[in-house]
Coordinates of C-alpha atoms in Angstrom, one line a residue:
M1 CA -31.1 -50.8 1.1
D2 CA -28.8 -51.8 -1.7
P3 CA -25.2 -51.0 -0.6
S4 CA -24.4 -49.8 -4.1
F5 CA -26.9 -47.0 -3.7
V6 CA -25.3 -45.9 -0.4
T7 CA -21.9 -45.9 -2.1
M8 CA -23.1 -43.9 -5.0
G9 CA -24.8 -41.4 -2.6
M10 CA -21.5 -41.0 -0.7
W11 CA -19.6 -40.5 -3.9
S12 CA -22.1 -37.9 -5.1
I13 CA -21.9 -35.9 -1.8
G14 CA -18.1 -36.1 -1.9
A15 CA -18.0 -35.0 -5.5
G16 CA -20.4 -32.1 -4.8
A17 CA -18.3 -31.0 -1.8
I18 CA -15.1 -31.1 -4.0
G19 CA -16.9 -29.2 -6.7
A20 CA -18.2 -26.5 -4.3
A21 CA -14.7 -26.1 -2.8
A22 CA -13.1 -25.8 -6.3
L23 CA -15.7 -23.2 -7.3
A24 CA -15.1 -21.2 -4.1
L25 CA -11.3 -21.3 -4.7
L26 CA -11.8 -20.2 -8.2
L27 CA -14.1 -17.3 -7.2
A28 CA -11.7 -16.3 -4.4
N29 CA -9.0 -15.8 -7.1
T30 CA -11.0 -13.4 -9.1
D31 CA -11.8 -9.8 -8.2
I32 CA -15.5 -10.4 -7.7
F33 CA -15.2 -10.3 -3.9
L34 CA -12.7 -7.5 -3.7
S35 CA -13.9 -4.1 -2.6
K36 CA -13.5 -1.5 -5.2
P37 CA -11.3 1.5 -4.2
Q38 CA -12.7 4.9 -4.1
K39 CA -10.5 7.4 -5.8
A40 CA -9.0 10.2 -3.5
T41 CA -9.3 13.8 -4.5
L42 CA -6.5 16.4 -4.1
D43 CA -8.7 18.3 -1.6
Y44 CA -9.1 15.2 0.4
L45 CA -5.4 14.4 0.6
E46 CA -4.4 18.0 1.3
D47 CA -6.5 18.2 4.4
I48 CA -5.1 15.1 6.1
D49 CA -3.3 15.6 9.4
L50 CA 0.1 14.0 9.7
K51 CA 2.4 13.8 12.7
T52 CA 6.2 13.6 12.9
L53 CA 7.7 10.7 14.8
E54 CA 9.8 12.8 17.0
R55 CA 9.7 12.6 20.8
E56 CA 7.6 15.7 20.7
P57 CA 5.5 15.2 17.5
K58 CA 4.4 18.1 15.4
T59 CA 1.2 18.0 13.4
F60 CA 0.9 19.4 9.9
K61 CA -1.3 19.2 6.8
A62 CA -0.3 16.6 4.3
K63 CA -0.2 19.1 1.4
A64 CA 3.1 20.4 2.9
L65 CA 4.8 17.2 1.6
W66 CA 4.1 18.1 -2.1
E67 CA 3.1 21.7 -2.2
K68 CA 6.4 23.0 -3.7
T69 CA 8.0 20.0 -5.4
G70 CA 5.5 17.2 -5.7
A71 CA 6.1 13.9 -3.9
V72 CA 6.0 10.1 -4.0
I73 CA 4.1 8.8 -1.0
M74 CA 3.8 5.2 0.2
A75 CA 0.8 4.4 2.5
V76 CA 2.4 1.4 4.3
R77 CA 0.0 -1.4 5.2
R78 CA 2.2 -2.6 8.1
P79 CA 5.9 -1.7 8.6
G80 CA 6.8 -5.2 10.0
C81 CA 5.3 -7.0 6.9
F82 CA 8.0 -8.5 4.7
L83 CA 5.8 -7.7 1.6
C84 CA 5.7 -4.0 2.6
R85 CA 9.4 -4.0 3.3
E86 CA 9.9 -5.4 -0.2
E87 CA 7.9 -2.6 -1.8
A88 CA 9.6 0.0 0.3
A89 CA 13.0 -1.3 -0.9
D90 CA 11.7 -1.2 -4.5
L91 CA 10.6 2.4 -4.2
S92 CA 13.9 3.3 -2.5
S93 CA 15.7 2.0 -5.5
L94 CA 14.2 5.0 -7.4
K95 CA 15.7 7.5 -4.9
P96 CA 18.7 8.5 -7.0
R97 CA 16.5 9.3 -9.9
L98 CA 13.9 11.1 -7.7
D99 CA 16.7 13.2 -6.2
E100 CA 17.8 14.2 -9.7
L101 CA 14.3 15.3 -10.5
G102 CA 13.9 17.1 -7.2
V103 CA 11.0 15.0 -6.0
P104 CA 11.0 13.6 -2.4
L105 CA 10.0 10.2 -1.3
Y106 CA 7.8 9.8 1.8
A107 CA 5.9 7.1 3.7
V108 CA 2.9 7.2 6.1
V109 CA 2.0 4.6 8.7
K110 CA -1.2 4.2 10.5
E111 CA 0.2 3.4 13.9
Q112 CA 3.5 3.4 15.8
V113 CA 4.0 0.0 17.5
K114 CA 7.2 -0.7 19.5
N115 CA 10.2 -0.3 17.1
E116 CA 8.3 -1.2 14.0
V117 CA 8.9 2.1 12.2
K118 CA 12.6 2.2 13.2
D119 CA 13.0 -1.4 11.9
F120 CA 11.2 -0.4 8.7
Q121 CA 13.5 2.5 7.9
P122 CA 16.5 0.5 6.7
Y123 CA 14.2 -0.6 3.8
F124 CA 12.9 2.9 3.1
K125 CA 15.0 5.9 2.0
G126 CA 12.6 8.6 2.9
E127 CA 10.9 10.3 5.9
V128 CA 8.1 8.5 7.6
F129 CA 5.0 10.2 9.2
L130 CA 2.1 9.0 11.2
D131 CA -1.5 9.1 9.8
E132 CA -3.4 8.3 13.0
A133 CA -6.8 8.8 11.3
K134 CA -5.8 6.4 8.5
K135 CA -7.0 8.9 5.9
F136 CA -4.3 7.9 3.3
Y137 CA -6.0 4.5 3.4
G138 CA -9.3 6.0 2.3
P139 CA -11.6 7.7 1.5
Q140 CA -13.1 4.2 1.7
R141 CA -10.8 1.9 3.7
R142 CA -10.5 -1.5 2.3
K143 CA -9.6 -4.6 4.2
M144 CA -8.3 -8.0 3.1
M145 CA -8.9 -10.7 5.7
F146 CA -8.5 -14.4 5.4
L147 CA -9.6 -14.3 1.8
G148 CA -6.0 -13.2 1.1
F149 CA -4.6 -16.6 2.2
V150 CA -6.5 -18.5 -0.5
R151 CA -5.5 -16.2 -3.4
L152 CA -2.7 -17.6 -5.6
G153 CA -1.4 -14.1 -6.3
V154 CA -0.8 -13.6 -2.6
W155 CA 1.1 -16.8 -2.3
Y156 CA 3.2 -15.9 -5.3
N157 CA 3.9 -12.5 -3.7
F158 CA 4.9 -14.4 -0.5
F159 CA 7.3 -16.6 -2.4
R160 CA 8.8 -13.6 -4.4
A161 CA 9.5 -11.6 -1.3
R162 CA 10.9 -14.5 0.7
S163 CA 13.1 -15.4 -2.3
G164 CA 14.3 -11.8 -2.3
G165 CA 15.6 -12.2 1.3
F166 CA 12.9 -10.2 3.0
S167 CA 11.6 -11.1 6.4
G168 CA 9.2 -9.5 8.9
N169 CA 6.9 -10.1 11.9
L170 CA 3.3 -10.0 12.8
E171 CA 3.2 -6.8 14.9
G172 CA 0.5 -4.3 14.3
E173 CA -2.6 -4.0 12.2
G174 CA -2.1 -5.5 8.7
F175 CA -5.6 -6.0 7.1
I176 CA -6.2 -2.4 6.0
L177 CA -4.7 -2.2 2.5
G178 CA -2.2 0.5 1.5
G179 CA -1.1 2.1 -1.7
V180 CA 1.3 4.6 -3.4
F181 CA 0.6 8.1 -4.6
V182 CA 2.5 10.5 -6.9
V183 CA 1.2 14.0 -6.3
G184 CA 2.2 17.1 -8.3
P185 CA 3.0 20.5 -6.7
G186 CA 0.4 23.1 -6.1
K187 CA -2.9 22.2 -7.7
Q188 CA -1.4 19.9 -10.4
G189 CA -3.2 17.0 -8.7
I190 CA -2.8 13.3 -8.2
L191 CA -0.7 11.9 -11.0
L192 CA -0.7 8.3 -9.9
E193 CA -2.9 6.4 -7.4
H194 CA -2.0 2.8 -6.8
R195 CA -4.3 0.9 -4.4
E196 CA -3.1 -2.4 -3.1
K197 CA -5.8 -5.0 -4.2
E198 CA -4.2 -7.9 -2.2
F199 CA -1.3 -8.5 0.1
G200 CA 1.9 -7.8 -1.8
D201 CA 0.3 -6.0 -4.8
K202 CA 3.2 -3.7 -5.5
V203 CA 3.1 -0.5 -7.5
N204 CA 4.7 -0.6 -11.0
L205 CA 8.0 1.3 -10.7
V206 CA 7.9 2.3 -14.4
S207 CA 4.5 3.9 -13.8
V208 CA 5.9 5.8 -10.8
L209 CA 8.7 7.3 -12.9
E210 CA 6.3 8.2 -15.7
A211 CA 4.1 10.0 -13.2
V212 CA 7.0 11.8 -11.6
R213 CA 8.2 13.0 -15.1
K214 CA 4.8 14.7 -15.5
I215 CA 5.5 16.9 -12.4
K216 CA 5.6 20.6 -13.4
P217 CA 7.9 22.6 -11.1
Q218 CA 6.2 25.5 -9.3
T219 CA 7.4 28.9 -10.5
S220 CA 7.5 31.7 -7.9
A221 CA 5.9 35.1 -8.6
S222 CA 9.4 36.7 -8.9
E223 CA 10.3 34.1 -11.6
K224 CA 7.1 34.9 -13.6
K225 CA 8.1 38.5 -13.7

């Protein structure tokens, strides 16, 4: 066999492999393979059971968080993740404005591992509760596995958070994606629902404040009279 044909064949195989890898990388950086989030309803959120993180935890319905004042709620993907800590710090920067508007800031976590929540709280200026059933991460839970590590957006987010001085660890479950909600009081409904599409996909703070400004304070029966 002519050696030139062998060489050409090897080059063709190599070029094909490179082309396939490039195509796979390109597709991985589109939203084609990302699972689409299912929107939550107010009824769904209201019925979620949450627990306090005290030594003797108390269970209550999630609607108690926003029933009277509305609320901003972060569903934390993993408290030890430096990307989650970055978003927590960003949301906490809104706390003075939220306090002026009378709207509390909360977070929910899906598990309590070692001191992870305690170590998370310096980054987050609000109360944290446990959502053992992971309902805030639904109605349809979405995961990002190893696809996340070939997405350019994720690597940009890594660099951004590291440059901002954030660090973390690998404790706990970190593949189920989180999000941020702004919920109005009573039956006003969900005013903002941000679902993390990839690791480090932060909520837009301007959008959070715009949603919070739409909150209509509840008026008591005596005030109506």
